[in-house]
Amino acid sequence: MIYGLYASAAGVRASSHRLDSITNNLANTETTGFKRDLAVFQERRTAAASAGLSPAQHSNPELEKLGGGLLVAQTSVDFSQGTLEDTGNPLDFALQGRGFFAIRDGAQTALTRDGRFATNKDGYLITATTGRWVLDTKGQPILLKKGVPITVGGDGNISQGNEVMGKVGVFDVPNVRELSKEGQGLLVGADLGKRMKAGDATIVSGALEQSNADPMHELASLMDATRTLEANANLIRYQDQTLARLVNDVGRIS
């Protein structure tokens, strides 16, 4: 009975974690370049299995078959491609394929799929949302001339008149699973600036990549996670009631 309580409590915790991930996805279905979160779980081994002990000698073989429930693992990110939407703004960039834009704020470098760019008062190309420098293929900020029309090529080259002012860099890392979300569409990682390499994605100017979180799919997942949480919560209540009867009624001496 106590095992059942622990298993159901683990189910409530897992479902709650899954709900958090799904609701975050739903809140960002309209966020440019957003990549949906995936709740990940792992099997919890029994005490005997974790210690490498024989179930026949140190546990009950039949109970061992039930396992130890499940644990919440680190949330994963779905980096699949989002749909592209034309904006007509030459400083809007979208990526088609694997890769990221690199941006910098002081000494910190981050990656993003949000290609909403603008220029600041000094003429540097920056992100429209955070105001951080957008880096070129050499990892340097891109300085543009003030008041001169901008032309952007499909390869990311930014020209003013006949002069190429810079090329927006596309970068990648050996293992995207090592990246973590920082908020505002940014991805960070340890020693990111040293691990970045050229990416394979194609730049599409005058367009933005939409979120890859589909509202209908997330709503269906939300309903499923809610039902699972309620079922585990009900099991906890039923088992608690059974234990109460066992202690107060069955054990009573008449």
mmCIF file of C-alpha atoms in Angstrom:
data_model
loop_
_atom_site.group_PDB
_atom_site.id
_atom_site.type_symbol
_atom_site.label_atom_id
_atom_site.label_comp_id
_atom_site.label_asym_id
_atom_site.label_seq_id
_atom_site.Cartn_x
_atom_site.Cartn_y
_atom_site.Cartn_z
ATOM 1 C CA MET A 1 0.000 0.000 0.000
ATOM 2 C CA ILE A 2 2.777 2.440 0.915
ATOM 3 C CA TYR A 3 4.485 1.552 -2.370
ATOM 4 C CA GLY A 4 1.310 2.532 -4.199
ATOM 5 C CA LEU A 5 1.267 5.911 -2.477
ATOM 6 C CA TYR A 6 4.840 6.620 -3.515
ATOM 7 C CA ALA A 7 4.185 5.483 -7.091
ATOM 8 C CA SER A 8 1.083 7.660 -7.363
ATOM 9 C CA ALA A 9 2.910 10.643 -5.849
ATOM 10 C CA ALA A 10 5.662 10.209 -8.439
ATOM 11 C CA GLY A 11 2.959 10.162 -11.110
ATOM 12 C CA VAL A 12 1.486 13.425 -9.802
ATOM 13 C CA ARG A 13 4.908 15.050 -9.819
ATOM 14 C CA ALA A 14 5.649 13.838 -13.351
ATOM 15 C CA SER A 15 2.283 14.997 -14.672
ATOM 16 C CA SER A 16 2.711 18.379 -12.989
ATOM 17 C CA HIS A 17 6.113 18.789 -14.635
ATOM 18 C CA ARG A 18 4.628 17.825 -17.988
ATOM 19 C CA LEU A 19 1.830 20.364 -17.518
ATOM 20 C CA ASP A 20 4.391 23.098 -16.861
ATOM 21 C CA SER A 21 6.185 22.288 -20.127
ATOM 22 C CA ILE A 22 2.972 22.171 -22.140
ATOM 23 C CA THR A 23 1.605 25.435 -20.758
ATOM 24 C CA ASN A 24 4.910 27.134 -21.540
ATOM 25 C CA ASN A 25 4.631 25.845 -25.115
ATOM 26 C CA LEU A 26 1.067 27.130 -25.380
ATOM 27 C CA ALA A 27 2.127 30.550 -24.110
ATOM 28 C CA ASN A 28 4.762 30.751 -26.856
ATOM 29 C CA THR A 29 2.871 29.510 -29.911
ATOM 30 C CA GLU A 30 3.161 33.036 -31.360
ATOM 31 C CA THR A 31 6.740 33.684 -30.229
ATOM 32 C CA THR A 32 9.203 34.107 -33.104
ATOM 33 C CA GLY A 33 11.799 31.340 -33.277
ATOM 34 C CA PHE A 34 10.489 29.543 -30.186
ATOM 35 C CA LYS A 35 11.376 25.859 -29.798
ATOM 36 C CA ARG A 36 8.953 23.750 -27.795
ATOM 37 C CA ASP A 37 9.914 22.045 -24.544
ATOM 38 C CA LEU A 38 9.636 18.287 -24.107
ATOM 39 C CA ALA A 39 9.075 16.820 -20.660
ATOM 40 C CA VAL A 40 11.404 13.841 -20.252
ATOM 41 C CA PHE A 41 11.181 11.090 -17.644
ATOM 42 C CA GLN A 42 13.371 8.193 -16.655
ATOM 43 C CA GLU A 43 12.785 4.939 -14.846
ATOM 44 C CA ARG A 44 13.464 4.942 -11.120
ATOM 45 C CA ARG A 45 15.272 1.768 -10.204
ATOM 46 C CA THR A 46 14.346 -0.088 -7.045
ATOM 47 C CA ALA A 47 16.664 0.054 -4.036
ATOM 48 C CA ALA A 48 17.818 -3.519 -4.630
ATOM 49 C CA ALA A 49 18.484 -2.913 -8.325
ATOM 50 C CA SER A 50 20.383 0.317 -7.596
ATOM 51 C CA ALA A 51 22.614 -1.488 -5.109
ATOM 52 C CA GLY A 52 23.122 -4.476 -7.407
ATOM 53 C CA LEU A 53 21.540 -6.845 -4.892
ATOM 54 C CA SER A 54 19.717 -10.063 -5.677
ATOM 55 C CA PRO A 55 15.917 -9.597 -5.515
ATOM 56 C CA ALA A 56 15.516 -13.170 -4.254
ATOM 57 C CA GLN A 57 17.647 -12.450 -1.184
ATOM 58 C CA HIS A 58 17.072 -8.769 -0.477
ATOM 59 C CA SER A 59 13.631 -8.024 -1.881
ATOM 60 C CA ASN A 60 10.457 -9.555 -3.256
ATOM 61 C CA PRO A 61 10.935 -10.759 -6.860
ATOM 62 C CA GLU A 62 7.306 -10.033 -7.708
ATOM 63 C CA LEU A 63 7.461 -6.490 -6.359
ATOM 64 C CA GLU A 64 10.748 -5.925 -8.157
ATOM 65 C CA LYS A 65 8.891 -6.447 -11.447
ATOM 66 C CA LEU A 66 6.808 -3.352 -10.670
ATOM 67 C CA GLY A 67 9.912 -1.175 -10.772
ATOM 68 C CA GLY A 68 10.546 1.927 -8.733
ATOM 69 C CA GLY A 69 8.274 4.322 -10.573
ATOM 70 C CA LEU A 70 9.677 7.228 -12.567
ATOM 71 C CA LEU A 71 11.751 10.353 -12.101
ATOM 72 C CA VAL A 72 11.672 13.724 -13.835
ATOM 73 C CA ALA A 73 14.692 14.156 -16.106
ATOM 74 C CA GLN A 74 16.108 17.350 -17.593
ATOM 75 C CA THR A 75 13.667 19.041 -19.956
ATOM 76 C CA SER A 76 14.600 18.571 -23.604
ATOM 77 C CA VAL A 77 14.068 21.037 -26.445
ATOM 78 C CA ASP A 78 12.532 20.192 -29.819
ATOM 79 C CA PHE A 79 14.727 21.953 -32.379
ATOM 80 C CA SER A 80 12.604 21.003 -35.397
ATOM 81 C CA GLN A 81 12.038 23.614 -38.096
ATOM 82 C CA GLY A 82 9.234 26.126 -37.710
ATOM 83 C CA THR A 83 7.286 27.578 -40.619
ATOM 84 C CA LEU A 84 8.556 30.758 -42.288
ATOM 85 C CA GLU A 85 6.387 33.851 -42.606
ATOM 86 C CA ASP A 86 7.160 36.702 -45.012
ATOM 87 C CA THR A 87 7.347 40.140 -43.415
ATOM 88 C CA GLY A 88 8.874 42.312 -46.161
ATOM 89 C CA ASN A 89 11.241 43.867 -43.616
ATOM 90 C CA PRO A 90 14.842 43.580 -44.911
ATOM 91 C CA LEU A 91 16.157 43.347 -41.347
ATOM 92 C CA ASP A 92 14.004 40.324 -40.543
ATOM 93 C CA PHE A 93 15.930 37.077 -40.950
ATOM 94 C CA ALA A 94 14.763 33.483 -40.826
ATOM 95 C CA LEU A 95 16.826 30.317 -40.792
ATOM 96 C CA GLN A 96 15.974 27.303 -42.904
ATOM 97 C CA GLY A 97 17.793 24.262 -41.549
ATOM 98 C CA ARG A 98 20.069 23.619 -38.595
ATOM 99 C CA GLY A 99 21.860 26.612 -37.136
ATOM 100 C CA PHE A 100 21.510 29.749 -35.025
ATOM 101 C CA PHE A 101 22.237 33.457 -35.041
ATOM 102 C CA ALA A 102 24.905 34.493 -32.542
ATOM 103 C CA ILE A 103 24.442 37.604 -30.440
ATOM 104 C CA ARG A 104 26.573 39.231 -27.778
ATOM 105 C CA ASP A 105 26.038 41.453 -24.783
ATOM 106 C CA GLY A 106 29.379 42.431 -23.324
ATOM 107 C CA ALA A 107 31.386 39.248 -22.889
ATOM 108 C CA GLN A 108 28.400 36.889 -23.025
ATOM 109 C CA THR A 109 27.557 35.132 -26.281
ATOM 110 C CA ALA A 110 24.192 33.496 -26.882
ATOM 111 C CA LEU A 111 22.402 31.768 -29.742
ATOM 112 C CA THR A 112 18.903 32.401 -31.046
ATOM 113 C CA ARG A 113 16.521 31.580 -33.892
ATOM 114 C CA ASP A 114 14.715 34.914 -33.465
ATOM 115 C CA GLY A 115 15.786 36.995 -36.469
ATOM 116 C CA ARG A 116 14.038 40.250 -35.627
ATOM 117 C CA PHE A 117 16.914 42.698 -36.041
ATOM 118 C CA ALA A 118 17.287 46.479 -36.051
ATOM 119 C CA THR A 119 20.036 49.104 -35.816
ATOM 120 C CA ASN A 120 20.928 51.103 -32.720
ATOM 121 C CA LYS A 121 21.896 54.758 -32.443
ATOM 122 C CA ASP A 122 25.532 53.904 -33.207
ATOM 123 C CA GLY A 123 24.635 52.012 -36.386
ATOM 124 C CA TYR A 124 25.273 48.474 -35.078
ATOM 125 C CA LEU A 125 22.970 45.627 -36.062
ATOM 126 C CA ILE A 126 21.189 44.460 -32.919
ATOM 127 C CA THR A 127 18.323 42.222 -31.885
ATOM 128 C CA ALA A 128 15.049 44.147 -31.795
ATOM 129 C CA THR A 129 13.961 42.480 -28.549
ATOM 130 C CA THR A 130 17.092 42.511 -26.380
ATOM 131 C CA GLY A 131 19.314 45.136 -28.022
ATOM 132 C CA ARG A 132 22.325 42.791 -28.215
ATOM 133 C CA TRP A 133 24.852 42.900 -31.044
ATOM 134 C CA VAL A 134 24.296 40.518 -33.938
ATOM 135 C CA LEU A 135 27.570 38.811 -34.883
ATOM 136 C CA ASP A 136 29.002 38.255 -38.344
ATOM 137 C CA THR A 137 30.682 35.086 -39.619
ATOM 138 C CA LYS A 138 33.863 36.035 -37.724
ATOM 139 C CA GLY A 139 32.041 36.584 -34.452
ATOM 140 C CA GLN A 140 32.225 40.382 -34.619
ATOM 141 C CA PRO A 141 29.460 43.035 -34.422
ATOM 142 C CA ILE A 142 28.174 44.435 -37.738
ATOM 143 C CA LEU A 143 28.435 48.204 -38.157
ATOM 144 C CA LEU A 144 26.174 49.869 -40.728
ATOM 145 C CA LYS A 145 26.016 53.392 -42.153
ATOM 146 C CA LYS A 146 23.269 55.592 -40.823
ATOM 147 C CA GLY A 147 20.541 56.694 -43.234
ATOM 148 C CA VAL A 148 21.770 54.571 -46.160
ATOM 149 C CA PRO A 149 19.317 52.022 -47.669
ATOM 150 C CA ILE A 150 20.083 48.412 -46.825
ATOM 151 C CA THR A 151 20.032 45.477 -49.200
ATOM 152 C CA VAL A 152 20.253 41.944 -47.838
ATOM 153 C CA GLY A 153 21.262 38.953 -49.937
ATOM 154 C CA GLY A 154 20.098 35.393 -49.472
ATOM 155 C CA ASP A 155 23.540 34.491 -48.147
ATOM 156 C CA GLY A 156 23.231 37.011 -45.322
ATOM 157 C CA ASN A 157 25.405 39.715 -46.877
ATOM 158 C CA ILE A 158 24.244 43.203 -45.910
ATOM 159 C CA SER A 159 25.047 45.865 -48.515
ATOM 160 C CA GLN A 160 24.673 49.622 -48.549
ATOM 161 C CA GLY A 161 25.107 50.951 -52.060
ATOM 162 C CA ASN A 162 27.906 48.946 -53.669
ATOM 163 C CA GLU A 163 29.643 48.199 -50.377
ATOM 164 C CA VAL A 164 29.175 44.969 -48.410
ATOM 165 C CA MET A 165 29.052 45.997 -44.767
ATOM 166 C CA GLY A 166 29.014 42.540 -43.267
ATOM 167 C CA LYS A 167 27.543 39.073 -43.385
ATOM 168 C CA VAL A 168 25.207 37.768 -40.712
ATOM 169 C CA GLY A 169 26.789 34.688 -39.168
ATOM 170 C CA VAL A 170 25.086 31.311 -38.899
ATOM 171 C CA PHE A 171 26.534 29.089 -36.196
ATOM 172 C CA ASP A 172 26.039 25.653 -34.703
ATOM 173 C CA VAL A 173 27.393 23.587 -31.813
ATOM 174 C CA PRO A 174 28.439 19.915 -31.753
ATOM 175 C CA ASN A 175 25.627 18.945 -29.380
ATOM 176 C CA VAL A 176 22.508 21.116 -29.192
ATOM 177 C CA ARG A 177 21.364 19.118 -26.140
ATOM 178 C CA GLU A 178 24.003 20.941 -24.117
ATOM 179 C CA LEU A 179 22.257 24.271 -24.750
ATOM 180 C CA SER A 180 19.820 25.635 -22.206
ATOM 181 C CA LYS A 181 17.155 28.299 -22.479
ATOM 182 C CA GLU A 182 17.813 31.657 -20.847
ATOM 183 C CA GLY A 183 14.582 33.411 -21.790
ATOM 184 C CA GLN A 184 13.734 35.909 -24.559
ATOM 185 C CA GLY A 185 14.486 33.229 -27.156
ATOM 186 C CA LEU A 186 18.138 32.894 -26.117
ATOM 187 C CA LEU A 187 20.177 29.708 -25.767
ATOM 188 C CA VAL A 188 23.351 29.564 -23.714
ATOM 189 C CA GLY A 189 25.981 27.009 -22.772
ATOM 190 C CA ALA A 190 29.362 26.646 -21.146
ATOM 191 C CA ASP A 191 32.236 28.086 -23.226
ATOM 192 C CA LEU A 192 29.758 28.713 -26.023
ATOM 193 C CA GLY A 193 31.958 31.193 -27.865
ATOM 194 C CA LYS A 194 34.753 28.605 -28.130
ATOM 195 C CA ARG A 195 32.516 25.718 -29.228
ATOM 196 C CA MET A 196 30.602 27.481 -31.990
ATOM 197 C CA LYS A 197 31.220 26.465 -35.584
ATOM 198 C CA ALA A 198 29.725 27.481 -38.918
ATOM 199 C CA GLY A 199 26.149 26.297 -39.333
ATOM 200 C CA ASP A 200 24.458 24.784 -42.367
ATOM 201 C CA ALA A 201 21.217 26.769 -42.233
ATOM 202 C CA THR A 202 20.199 29.036 -45.100
ATOM 203 C CA ILE A 203 19.268 32.640 -44.344
ATOM 204 C CA VAL A 204 15.955 33.903 -45.718
ATOM 205 C CA SER A 205 15.721 37.701 -45.551
ATOM 206 C CA GLY A 206 12.405 39.478 -45.208
ATOM 207 C CA ALA A 207 10.934 36.562 -43.243
ATOM 208 C CA LEU A 208 10.716 35.205 -39.709
ATOM 209 C CA GLU A 209 10.578 31.667 -38.361
ATOM 210 C CA GLN A 210 7.452 30.976 -36.375
ATOM 211 C CA SER A 211 7.187 28.889 -33.220
ATOM 212 C CA ASN A 212 7.252 25.127 -33.765
ATOM 213 C CA ALA A 213 4.690 24.623 -30.978
ATOM 214 C CA ASP A 214 1.363 23.678 -32.576
ATOM 215 C CA PRO A 215 -1.604 24.919 -30.469
ATOM 216 C CA MET A 216 -3.867 21.954 -31.267
ATOM 217 C CA HIS A 217 -1.193 19.404 -30.418
ATOM 218 C CA GLU A 218 -0.335 21.193 -27.180
ATOM 219 C CA LEU A 219 -3.998 21.419 -26.154
ATOM 220 C CA ALA A 220 -4.463 17.693 -26.728
ATOM 221 C CA SER A 221 -1.325 16.995 -24.674
ATOM 222 C CA LEU A 222 -2.592 19.347 -21.956
ATOM 223 C CA MET A 223 -5.854 17.405 -21.628
ATOM 224 C CA ASP A 224 -3.982 14.101 -21.495
ATOM 225 C CA ALA A 225 -1.559 15.325 -18.819
ATOM 226 C CA THR A 226 -4.448 16.768 -16.780
ATOM 227 C CA ARG A 227 -6.322 13.450 -16.819
ATOM 228 C CA THR A 228 -3.162 11.572 -15.798
ATOM 229 C CA LEU A 229 -2.540 13.952 -12.901
ATOM 230 C CA GLU A 230 -6.153 13.624 -11.716
ATOM 231 C CA ALA A 231 -5.998 9.826 -11.921
ATOM 232 C CA ASN A 232 -2.863 9.680 -9.775
ATOM 233 C CA ALA A 233 -4.297 12.161 -7.296
ATOM 234 C CA ASN A 234 -7.447 10.023 -6.993
ATOM 235 C CA LEU A 235 -5.335 6.919 -6.413
ATOM 236 C CA ILE A 236 -3.560 8.691 -3.559
ATOM 237 C CA ARG A 237 -6.899 9.572 -1.994
ATOM 238 C CA TYR A 238 -8.284 6.041 -2.365
ATOM 239 C CA GLN A 239 -5.162 4.478 -0.866
ATOM 240 C CA ASP A 240 -5.188 6.960 1.992
ATOM 241 C CA GLN A 241 -8.813 6.091 2.740
ATOM 242 C CA THR A 242 -7.988 2.379 2.648
ATOM 243 C CA LEU A 243 -5.098 2.860 5.061
ATOM 244 C CA ALA A 244 -7.363 4.871 7.372
ATOM 245 C CA ARG A 245 -9.891 2.069 7.452
ATOM 246 C CA LEU A 246 -7.140 -0.481 8.029
ATOM 247 C CA VAL A 247 -5.860 1.437 11.040
ATOM 248 C CA ASN A 248 -9.178 2.612 12.517
ATOM 249 C CA ASP A 249 -11.622 -0.161 11.680
ATOM 250 C CA VAL A 250 -9.914 -3.448 10.850
ATOM 251 C CA GLY A 251 -7.504 -3.180 13.756
ATOM 252 C CA ARG A 252 -10.238 -2.255 16.240
ATOM 253 C CA ILE A 253 -10.936 -4.841 18.911
ATOM 254 C CA SER A 254 -14.646 -5.128 19.515
#
